[in-house]
Structures are given as structure tokens and as C-alpha cells.
Amino acid sequence: MKYGMLKRAAGTLLAAALVLGSLTGCSGKGNESASNGNTKASDENGAEGDGKEQAKGRFLEEDVTLPIVFGNIFDMKKLEDGTIRIIGINGDNGTKTVWDSKDLGANWEKAFDAPKEIQDEGNGYVDYAALSFDGQSVWVYNQIGDGGITHVLYLVDQEGNGSVIPFELPAAEGEAFSTDNPIENLIMRIGFLGSEQLLIKDMTGKIFQISVVDGSVKQTYDFSDAEDAHEIYVVGNKILIATSSEILIYDGETGEQQQTEEALQKSVAESGRFDAVDTIDAGEGMYYLTSGGLYHYKFGGTVMEQLIDGTMNSLGAPAFYPIALTMLDEENLLVAANDINSSSPGGIALLKYTWSAETSAKPDKELRVYSLYDNREMRQSISHFQKEHTDVYVNYQAAMTEENGVTVSDALKTLTTEIMAGKGPDLIILDGMPVETYIEKGILKDLSSVFADSGNYFENILNAYQDSQGQICAVPARFLIPAAQGGSTYYTPGEDFDTFTSKQGVLEKMIPEVTIEKFWYSCGASWQKEDKTLDVEKITEFLTKLKNAFGEYDNSTEDDNVTKSMSEGEIVNELKKVSLSYGDLDLAFGRYKVNVGLLGRLDYGMMNAVNEKLENGDYGLMPGQVENVFVPSMILGISSKAAQPELAEEMVAYLFSKEAQKVSQSGGFPVEKEAFKSVIDGHEYETNMDGLVGVAGGANPDERLDYALIPTPEEAINKLTSLVESLTVPALEDDVIKDAVVTQGAKVLKGEITPEEATDAIMQKVNIYLAE
């Protein structure tokens, strides 16, 4: 990757970081790190650093093998007789089924399949079910008829006999459900209160407490005016209404609200919303899961006890969504969860956590990982890595969050200072950083030995930063492709930047800032001259030609364009904003003439559906001032002053394993070829025998795009693979420079300044940054 005008930055920002004499390039095998690899962490990190005896005792995680592949688990309970019962759907045949374990989850046997009325998928489906502690279950069967969907509640006893609970969900009420806008009410959650009552939450926010005998309503809890989403949990005879900021407690017998538990409120504020709860003392205390881990609380108390740290296992992984928590006793528990990155084919995981009194409370070794931005693939991979390395704690820190307001420039200064002081991270995710400057100054260690036994990788991506001596000091674990999609009138795959931008208004109605950022990736790599300064003429040309393609700016269209591609309330992160999929509906329904953006995943059905709405629709590389560009992502580098260099290398090797490469959190395509194919081939749709379709829609209710959920045809797989193999130029990655270009370039597209004025402002900003 090339960087413009970074020569001075190397001298000022980083020269003091290492004393390298005449050595240039990354740190090779002859350079000694600041540590010999022995762990000497501080007491707060849990390792022995001053001769004190280290604290012992920690819960360890292990996978539980189930006898069938569950397509879903609705609930799991430890019954009154000690049996562990699971209710769910058999992923192989769709059967609603009940399974028991008599030995705390070691072995399982089928208790029975749900009654045939619940199995009838021809006339309906089940989306919720729940267990009681005496082994009963309730199933929400959505019966489809001419008049719409009718909810039928089936009560299934301990032996598998079913009966209907005579309950009819009231009509939806509220401002959003007027007679002019009739919407059928839906059951959104269900659970047992004891063995004789149910709690049912509807789509309006109301919770009904009903009898399982006659369906009569005992209490109604109305949260229809609540701004925050809420969930219901039962602990003994207490009803807990949980939001992201508070816990309300009600008496299950009287329906009266109880006194606020301050320690519980504080815990929610600090550790996040509840995911699952359980009790082993009839409700005097509770165990609960959040992304922070497992906690215990005694009602009426003042102390919240964290029993498991989620950062050290799967509980804190981004793709891990707990379904049920079952406390076997104080030292053993089971967690059922949705985890798309689990080893289970159905994406349903069952994990057991066991207290190990002789295991260190904190792992003996600490690996420090740093990035500018939070990386979901890294967090997911850390969970798997720590599971296999129980003696390792991976301390991952992302410098920039919405809360702290840290800028890229400030974060890089802090990083440099810490490296100089010998307190820097071991492993660095270099996205957004001046990678080549770090390489030139020996900040990064040579990684070529990690890839000595070459795997099946896209070598053109893997070796993006390989130097003339064969050293690899930074390596992308993911990558994205600057791509374009459109009909033949406005776009032809393979056309150059001049041809594309000569079409006046071809980019009209796009958001100026986003447009500049997208084309930064396909053009910025051409701006560096041989002396590594930025080419002023190239930047001016970039802005001038994009202005012609953008046309006249109309700010009244900004609220009507790309935002319609997003469902209401969806949070848009930086990568999503510049992704190709962000403009799918705008292109399909004619607001865009051409859609451009970064392609980091292939949803063949959706892409094909958009193409079918166009005249000779197709996709290819985004036109740019340089050809065959790719965007390195999750760029890994090991500090040459790492305290744990060998452990960091082991982590890098794991991140390039097939297992880790198949982790998909929309951060880019895998570099390993088998993993790459697995995330684009649509194999998850091979069992879609019923011809189910996906439905895409935005804020405009008149716009709906149905697309097939089918495996990707071999022809489409080959096309994308060939496209990847043609990529040769890594995009320019320095977010300080990028931000300057985006800020000034947007002003050009809006007609506020000329391209020449913008270029001057960019160069002034960049020169100040490089001189700091």
C-alpha cells in the first residue's frame, strides 16, 4: 500500500519509538523484543508480578454435544426432579421436539415430539414456546387462514399430551394501530409464571398474565407508552420487566410493583440488558447473563457479584445471543444460544460452564490487542481463541468509541507514546493507520515465519505489504472490493474513471460525504508520487471529475435517498455506510442511476433481484484513478516491542485458520480460499426446499423487493473469485488524510468551493498532521 506525504510523519511521530540505527523496514528476526516472552503482568491483570500467590478459581467453558442438530431452541429448564429439558425444532426435518438429560447434560434422549397439531407446517408455524419447572410446555402456533393469522396456545403436559388454552389476544391498540391502519396483533414473548399461569407480551407492549386452565386474564401490565423496548423474566414469584436502563419488579400474586432494587439498577446500567435469567433458591436470588458475563444478585442486597467475565469466553462474543440459562448448581451451568459462528451446523450452541477451583482466576498470560475501531471479527475470534487457550487473557482495546470522542490523530499520538514507553500493545489492527510508515520505521515485526507453511490463501491479498526482501510486516485478514452496479445505460463493468465520470449526473442524489469516501478507496492509491508526497494535480482531477459525475447538489433529496435502504431504527456504522448493499433499494427503485460502494459479502439473491430491475444490470469494479484496487481490512501487525511476541504470532496464525476465517461479521471477505467460498456460496440455503424468499423494504411502504434464498450458482462464484484474483493494488489507508479529503470534497460536490480550493485545504490539513 502506498501513502502520500508520509515521509515527514515517520520522522516526527515515530522516530523516537525505536532506536534502529541504520536498519530500515520492519523488525526482523534479529531484533529482540522488550520482553523475553515470560509473563510479568501487573496484579490487576491477574498474573504473578511481585511474588504474591495468584488467586485461584474460574468457570471454564466447554461445548455440549447434542444428539440432533437443533434449528432452534425455544427454552431449557432444570425440572423439579433434576431432569434437564430442552424444547426446540429439529434442524434436519423441522419437527418440534422435546429432549431430556438425566445426568446434567452429559447424555440426552428424546422425551417425545410435540403433538401433531403443532407440527402442521402446511397451515401454520411456531415461533415461541416455553417450559415450566414441572415439565409442561406452551407453544404459540400461528394458524394461517383466509382472515390472517390466528394465535393458538397449546399446553403440552409432561408426557406430550396437548390441549388448547382458550385465550384470544386482544386487538392491537394505540396511535400506531388505528382503524385506518389496521395491523394484526402478534405475540412477541411467552413464559410461565409458576405452573398455572402464563405471561404473554404482545406487539403493543402490553403483558397479559393469564390462567393456563381457562385463559382468563389475571393482570395486565401496560407498557405501550414506553419508549424503550422491554423483556419479561420470571424469578420465583417475581416478574421482572427489563429494559436497557432499568429493572421493574412486580409481585406475581398481586401484580403490585415492588420497591426498586438499587444494586440491580446499577448493574443494568453498567453491564447491559439481561439476556437470560435463572434461580436455584425459589427466587430469593437470581443469576443472569449479559454480554458482560454471568452475575448473581440476592434480592434486598446491596452487592452484585460477577461470576464469569464475558470477555474471557463466548458470552461476550458479538454473534452470541443467549436463549436460556440453566443453573445446575452453584458451580455448574448450561447456556443455550444462537451463535452463527459456532461449530453446530444449525448455529445453535449449548455450552457448559464448570467451576475449576485450581485454575487461575485470571489467565497467566495476557495478550494486548489494539485497534482504532472496534472489530467484531476480532472479538468473535478472541472468544474462540481463549476457549482453546484457557491460560491466555486477550485484552482488546478499541481507541475510538461514540462515548469518548477521541480523534484518529489523538489516538495515534497516544499509541506512539505507549510504544515508546514499552507499554504498547502486542498485536495491532492497523486499519486506518499509516501502515507503511510503521513498517519503514521498524515499529512492526516480520510475520513471514507465520506463513512459512503457506495455506490456501489469495496470495495477492496476503502479500499486500510484502517488501523486496520477502518480509511481511503487516497482513490483511480480510478485504473489501470497491464495486459498482448498474444498468448498461450508465455503467459498464471495466470502464475507466474518465469514461464513467464524463457522464454528467451519473452520481446524482447521493450523499456528498459518502460519495467522496467511496471513491477515495478506488482513487487514493494513485495520489502518492515517487518521493511519497501527495500529487496535488491528481487530487484536483479527482474532485473535478467527481463533481461532473455528481451534478448539481439538491439537499432536498438527501432525506429521500439512501436512508430508504435502511429499516427504521437501524444503526448505521461506518462500514455499512460505504458498503455497496447500502444503496440496493435506491438503485432498484430508480433513485440512483448507479450504485457504488465496498463489497465485503455476497448476497447473490439480493444482487440478482436488483439486476433484474435494471436494463442489462451487472456489477464490477468501481471506476477509479488506479485499477484493480482492493481495501485491506483487519490488517494485523505485531509490535517489535511486544511483551508477548510468540503469543501474538500464535494469535495471528489462528486468525488465518479456516475456523477463524469463516467467522463472518460483515467486516470483509476472508483471505483463505476455502473460507472465502463458504461465505459466498449460499450453502445455508441448500435446505430451503419450500422456496422461501427474502423481502427487502425501507421506509417507503410501497417499495418491496423479494429475492430468492438460494445457493449461489457456480457461475456467480467463479465470477467473483476471478475478480478477487485480479486485484493487485491495496487502497490508501490513513484516516487522518481520508477525513480531510471527505470534508473538503463534500464541499465541492455541494458547490460551496472549487476543486482547487478544496485541494489547498486538504494539503494544509495533511501537512499540519504530518508535522505534528
PDB file of N, CA, C and O in Angstrom, residues 186-221:
ATOM      1  N   LEU A 186     -49.752  -9.343  17.491  1.00  0.00           N
ATOM      2  CA  LEU A 186     -48.886 -10.512  17.484  1.00  0.00           C
ATOM      3  C   LEU A 186     -48.365 -10.795  18.880  1.00  0.00           C
ATOM      4  O   LEU A 186     -48.153  -9.880  19.678  1.00  0.00           O
ATOM      5  N   ILE A 187     -48.136 -12.073  19.179  1.00  0.00           N
ATOM      6  CA  ILE A 187     -47.463 -12.460  20.409  1.00  0.00           C
ATOM      7  C   ILE A 187     -45.956 -12.349  20.184  1.00  0.00           C
ATOM      8  O   ILE A 187     -45.411 -12.925  19.247  1.00  0.00           O
ATOM      9  N   MET A 188     -45.295 -11.606  21.060  1.00  0.00           N
ATOM     10  CA  MET A 188     -43.866 -11.351  20.900  1.00  0.00           C
ATOM     11  C   MET A 188     -43.008 -12.082  21.934  1.00  0.00           C
ATOM     12  O   MET A 188     -41.792 -12.176  21.773  1.00  0.00           O
ATOM     13  N   ARG A 189     -43.610 -12.595  22.991  1.00  0.00           N
ATOM     14  CA  ARG A 189     -42.874 -13.327  24.019  1.00  0.00           C
ATOM     15  C   ARG A 189     -43.863 -14.072  24.896  1.00  0.00           C
ATOM     16  O   ARG A 189     -44.990 -13.614  25.104  1.00  0.00           O
ATOM     17  N   ILE A 190     -43.454 -15.229  25.412  1.00  0.00           N
ATOM     18  CA  ILE A 190     -44.310 -16.008  26.299  1.00  0.00           C
ATOM     19  C   ILE A 190     -43.452 -16.740  27.321  1.00  0.00           C
ATOM     20  O   ILE A 190     -42.296 -17.102  27.039  1.00  0.00           O
ATOM     21  N   GLY A 191     -43.971 -16.912  28.526  1.00  0.00           N
ATOM     22  CA  GLY A 191     -43.235 -17.625  29.565  1.00  0.00           C
ATOM     23  C   GLY A 191     -44.164 -18.031  30.691  1.00  0.00           C
ATOM     24  O   GLY A 191     -45.254 -17.464  30.859  1.00  0.00           O
ATOM     25  N   PHE A 192     -43.753 -19.019  31.466  1.00  0.00           N
ATOM     26  CA  PHE A 192     -44.543 -19.490  32.601  1.00  0.00           C
ATOM     27  C   PHE A 192     -44.274 -18.632  33.839  1.00  0.00           C
ATOM     28  O   PHE A 192     -43.141 -18.201  34.092  1.00  0.00           O
ATOM     29  N   LEU A 193     -45.338 -18.417  34.630  1.00  0.00           N
ATOM     30  CA  LEU A 193     -45.258 -17.889  35.978  1.00  0.00           C
ATOM     31  C   LEU A 193     -45.765 -19.001  36.884  1.00  0.00           C
ATOM     32  O   LEU A 193     -46.976 -19.238  36.962  1.00  0.00           O
ATOM     33  N   GLY A 194     -44.841 -19.731  37.504  1.00  0.00           N
ATOM     34  CA  GLY A 194     -45.240 -20.950  38.189  1.00  0.00           C
ATOM     35  C   GLY A 194     -45.608 -22.009  37.165  1.00  0.00           C
ATOM     36  O   GLY A 194     -45.060 -22.058  36.064  1.00  0.00           O
ATOM     37  N   SER A 195     -46.597 -22.855  37.517  1.00  0.00           N
ATOM     38  CA  SER A 195     -47.042 -23.883  36.580  1.00  0.00           C
ATOM     39  C   SER A 195     -48.475 -23.683  36.120  1.00  0.00           C
ATOM     40  O   SER A 195     -48.955 -24.419  35.261  1.00  0.00           O
ATOM     41  N   GLU A 196     -49.137 -22.657  36.666  1.00  0.00           N
ATOM     42  CA  GLU A 196     -50.558 -22.484  36.363  1.00  0.00           C
ATOM     43  C   GLU A 196     -50.866 -21.172  35.657  1.00  0.00           C
ATOM     44  O   GLU A 196     -52.018 -20.916  35.319  1.00  0.00           O
ATOM     45  N   GLN A 197     -49.860 -20.339  35.447  1.00  0.00           N
ATOM     46  CA  GLN A 197     -50.102 -19.065  34.781  1.00  0.00           C
ATOM     47  C   GLN A 197     -49.042 -18.810  33.712  1.00  0.00           C
ATOM     48  O   GLN A 197     -47.928 -19.347  33.765  1.00  0.00           O
ATOM     49  N   LEU A 198     -49.408 -17.960  32.748  1.00  0.00           N
ATOM     50  CA  LEU A 198     -48.503 -17.556  31.677  1.00  0.00           C
ATOM     51  C   LEU A 198     -48.387 -16.044  31.636  1.00  0.00           C
ATOM     52  O   LEU A 198     -49.319 -15.320  32.018  1.00  0.00           O
ATOM     53  N   LEU A 199     -47.254 -15.564  31.159  1.00  0.00           N
ATOM     54  CA  LEU A 199     -47.063 -14.156  30.830  1.00  0.00           C
ATOM     55  C   LEU A 199     -46.918 -14.048  29.330  1.00  0.00           C
ATOM     56  O   LEU A 199     -46.067 -14.715  28.733  1.00  0.00           O
ATOM     57  N   ILE A 200     -47.748 -13.227  28.687  1.00  0.00           N
ATOM     58  CA  ILE A 200     -47.742 -13.073  27.236  1.00  0.00           C
ATOM     59  C   ILE A 200     -47.545 -11.603  26.894  1.00  0.00           C
ATOM     60  O   ILE A 200     -48.335 -10.747  27.313  1.00  0.00           O
ATOM     61  N   LYS A 201     -46.501 -11.311  26.135  1.00  0.00           N
ATOM     62  CA  LYS A 201     -46.249  -9.942  25.689  1.00  0.00           C
ATOM     63  C   LYS A 201     -46.715  -9.793  24.251  1.00  0.00           C
ATOM     64  O   LYS A 201     -46.407 -10.627  23.396  1.00  0.00           O
ATOM     65  N   ASP A 202     -47.488  -8.718  23.969  1.00  0.00           N
ATOM     66  CA  ASP A 202     -47.953  -8.507  22.595  1.00  0.00           C
ATOM     67  C   ASP A 202     -47.146  -7.401  21.931  1.00  0.00           C
ATOM     68  O   ASP A 202     -46.254  -6.794  22.534  1.00  0.00           O
ATOM     69  N   MET A 203     -47.449  -7.135  20.669  1.00  0.00           N
ATOM     70  CA  MET A 203     -46.646  -6.196  19.897  1.00  0.00           C
ATOM     71  C   MET A 203     -46.847  -4.742  20.313  1.00  0.00           C
ATOM     72  O   MET A 203     -46.053  -3.867  19.959  1.00  0.00           O
ATOM     73  N   THR A 204     -47.894  -4.455  21.087  1.00  0.00           N
ATOM     74  CA  THR A 204     -48.136  -3.076  21.525  1.00  0.00           C
ATOM     75  C   THR A 204     -47.394  -2.737  22.800  1.00  0.00           C
ATOM     76  O   THR A 204     -47.362  -1.585  23.222  1.00  0.00           O
ATOM     77  N   GLY A 205     -46.816  -3.744  23.460  1.00  0.00           N
ATOM     78  CA  GLY A 205     -46.104  -3.502  24.707  1.00  0.00           C
ATOM     79  C   GLY A 205     -46.876  -3.921  25.935  1.00  0.00           C
ATOM     80  O   GLY A 205     -46.406  -3.730  27.062  1.00  0.00           O
ATOM     81  N   LYS A 206     -48.042  -4.504  25.763  1.00  0.00           N
ATOM     82  CA  LYS A 206     -48.826  -4.980  26.904  1.00  0.00           C
ATOM     83  C   LYS A 206     -48.414  -6.400  27.277  1.00  0.00           C
ATOM     84  O   LYS A 206     -48.054  -7.204  26.419  1.00  0.00           O
ATOM     85  N   ILE A 207     -48.473  -6.698  28.580  1.00  0.00           N
ATOM     86  CA  ILE A 207     -48.165  -8.028  29.087  1.00  0.00           C
ATOM     87  C   ILE A 207     -49.392  -8.557  29.807  1.00  0.00           C
ATOM     88  O   ILE A 207     -49.910  -7.909  30.734  1.00  0.00           O
ATOM     89  N   PHE A 208     -49.862  -9.718  29.379  1.00  0.00           N
ATOM     90  CA  PHE A 208     -51.059 -10.328  29.956  1.00  0.00           C
ATOM     91  C   PHE A 208     -50.651 -11.508  30.835  1.00  0.00           C
ATOM     92  O   PHE A 208     -49.899 -12.381  30.401  1.00  0.00           O
ATOM     93  N   GLN A 209     -51.149 -11.527  32.054  1.00  0.00           N
ATOM     94  CA  GLN A 209     -50.934 -12.640  32.979  1.00  0.00           C
ATOM     95  C   GLN A 209     -52.203 -13.487  32.968  1.00  0.00           C
ATOM     96  O   GLN A 209     -53.256 -13.050  33.432  1.00  0.00           O
ATOM     97  N   ILE A 210     -52.124 -14.703  32.397  1.00  0.00           N
ATOM     98  CA  ILE A 210     -53.344 -15.485  32.184  1.00  0.00           C
ATOM     99  C   ILE A 210     -53.253 -16.855  32.845  1.00  0.00           C
ATOM    100  O   ILE A 210     -52.172 -17.354  33.154  1.00  0.00           O
ATOM    101  N   SER A 211     -54.412 -17.471  33.021  1.00  0.00           N
ATOM    102  CA  SER A 211     -54.505 -18.827  33.563  1.00  0.00           C
ATOM    103  C   SER A 211     -54.317 -19.842  32.441  1.00  0.00           C
ATOM    104  O   SER A 211     -54.865 -19.674  31.342  1.00  0.00           O
ATOM    105  N   VAL A 212     -53.539 -20.902  32.716  1.00  0.00           N
ATOM    106  CA  VAL A 212     -53.381 -21.947  31.698  1.00  0.00           C
ATOM    107  C   VAL A 212     -54.616 -22.844  31.650  1.00  0.00           C
ATOM    108  O   VAL A 212     -54.795 -23.608  30.701  1.00  0.00           O
ATOM    109  N   VAL A 213     -55.466 -22.749  32.650  1.00  0.00           N
ATOM    110  CA  VAL A 213     -56.655 -23.612  32.710  1.00  0.00           C
ATOM    111  C   VAL A 213     -57.753 -23.092  31.807  1.00  0.00           C
ATOM    112  O   VAL A 213     -58.300 -23.819  30.965  1.00  0.00           O
ATOM    113  N   ASP A 214     -58.092 -21.801  31.981  1.00  0.00           N
ATOM    114  CA  ASP A 214     -59.232 -21.271  31.223  1.00  0.00           C
ATOM    115  C   ASP A 214     -58.894 -20.042  30.385  1.00  0.00           C
ATOM    116  O   ASP A 214     -59.764 -19.458  29.743  1.00  0.00           O
ATOM    117  N   GLY A 215     -57.633 -19.614  30.383  1.00  0.00           N
ATOM    118  CA  GLY A 215     -57.226 -18.481  29.561  1.00  0.00           C
ATOM    119  C   GLY A 215     -57.649 -17.134  30.094  1.00  0.00           C
ATOM    120  O   GLY A 215     -57.469 -16.120  29.410  1.00  0.00           O
ATOM    121  N   SER A 216     -58.202 -17.091  31.289  1.00  0.00           N
ATOM    122  CA  SER A 216     -58.667 -15.817  31.840  1.00  0.00           C
ATOM    123  C   SER A 216     -57.481 -14.929  32.198  1.00  0.00           C
ATOM    124  O   SER A 216     -56.424 -15.401  32.619  1.00  0.00           O
ATOM    125  N   VAL A 217     -57.681 -13.629  32.025  1.00  0.00           N
ATOM    126  CA  VAL A 217     -56.623 -12.654  32.294  1.00  0.00           C
ATOM    127  C   VAL A 217     -56.655 -12.253  33.762  1.00  0.00           C
ATOM    128  O   VAL A 217     -57.666 -11.746  34.257  1.00  0.00           O
ATOM    129  N   LYS A 218     -55.550 -12.489  34.476  1.00  0.00           N
ATOM    130  CA  LYS A 218     -55.465 -12.152  35.893  1.00  0.00           C
ATOM    131  C   LYS A 218     -54.962 -10.726  36.103  1.00  0.00           C
ATOM    132  O   LYS A 218     -55.427 -10.009  36.980  1.00  0.00           O
ATOM    133  N   GLN A 219     -53.966 -10.339  35.314  1.00  0.00           N
ATOM    134  CA  GLN A 219     -53.392  -8.998  35.400  1.00  0.00           C
ATOM    135  C   GLN A 219     -52.981  -8.544  33.999  1.00  0.00           C
ATOM    136  O   GLN A 219     -52.679  -9.370  33.133  1.00  0.00           O
ATOM    137  N   THR A 220     -52.978  -7.220  33.801  1.00  0.00           N
ATOM    138  CA  THR A 220     -52.444  -6.635  32.569  1.00  0.00           C
ATOM    139  C   THR A 220     -51.440  -5.556  32.946  1.00  0.00           C
ATOM    140  O   THR A 220     -51.734  -4.674  33.755  1.00  0.00           O
ATOM    141  N   TYR A 221     -50.240  -5.661  32.379  1.00  0.00           N
ATOM    142  CA  TYR A 221     -49.183  -4.673  32.612  1.00  0.00           C
ATOM    143  C   TYR A 221     -48.993  -3.912  31.304  1.00  0.00           C
ATOM    144  O   TYR A 221     -48.590  -4.490  30.288  1.00  0.00           O
TER     145      TYR A 221
END
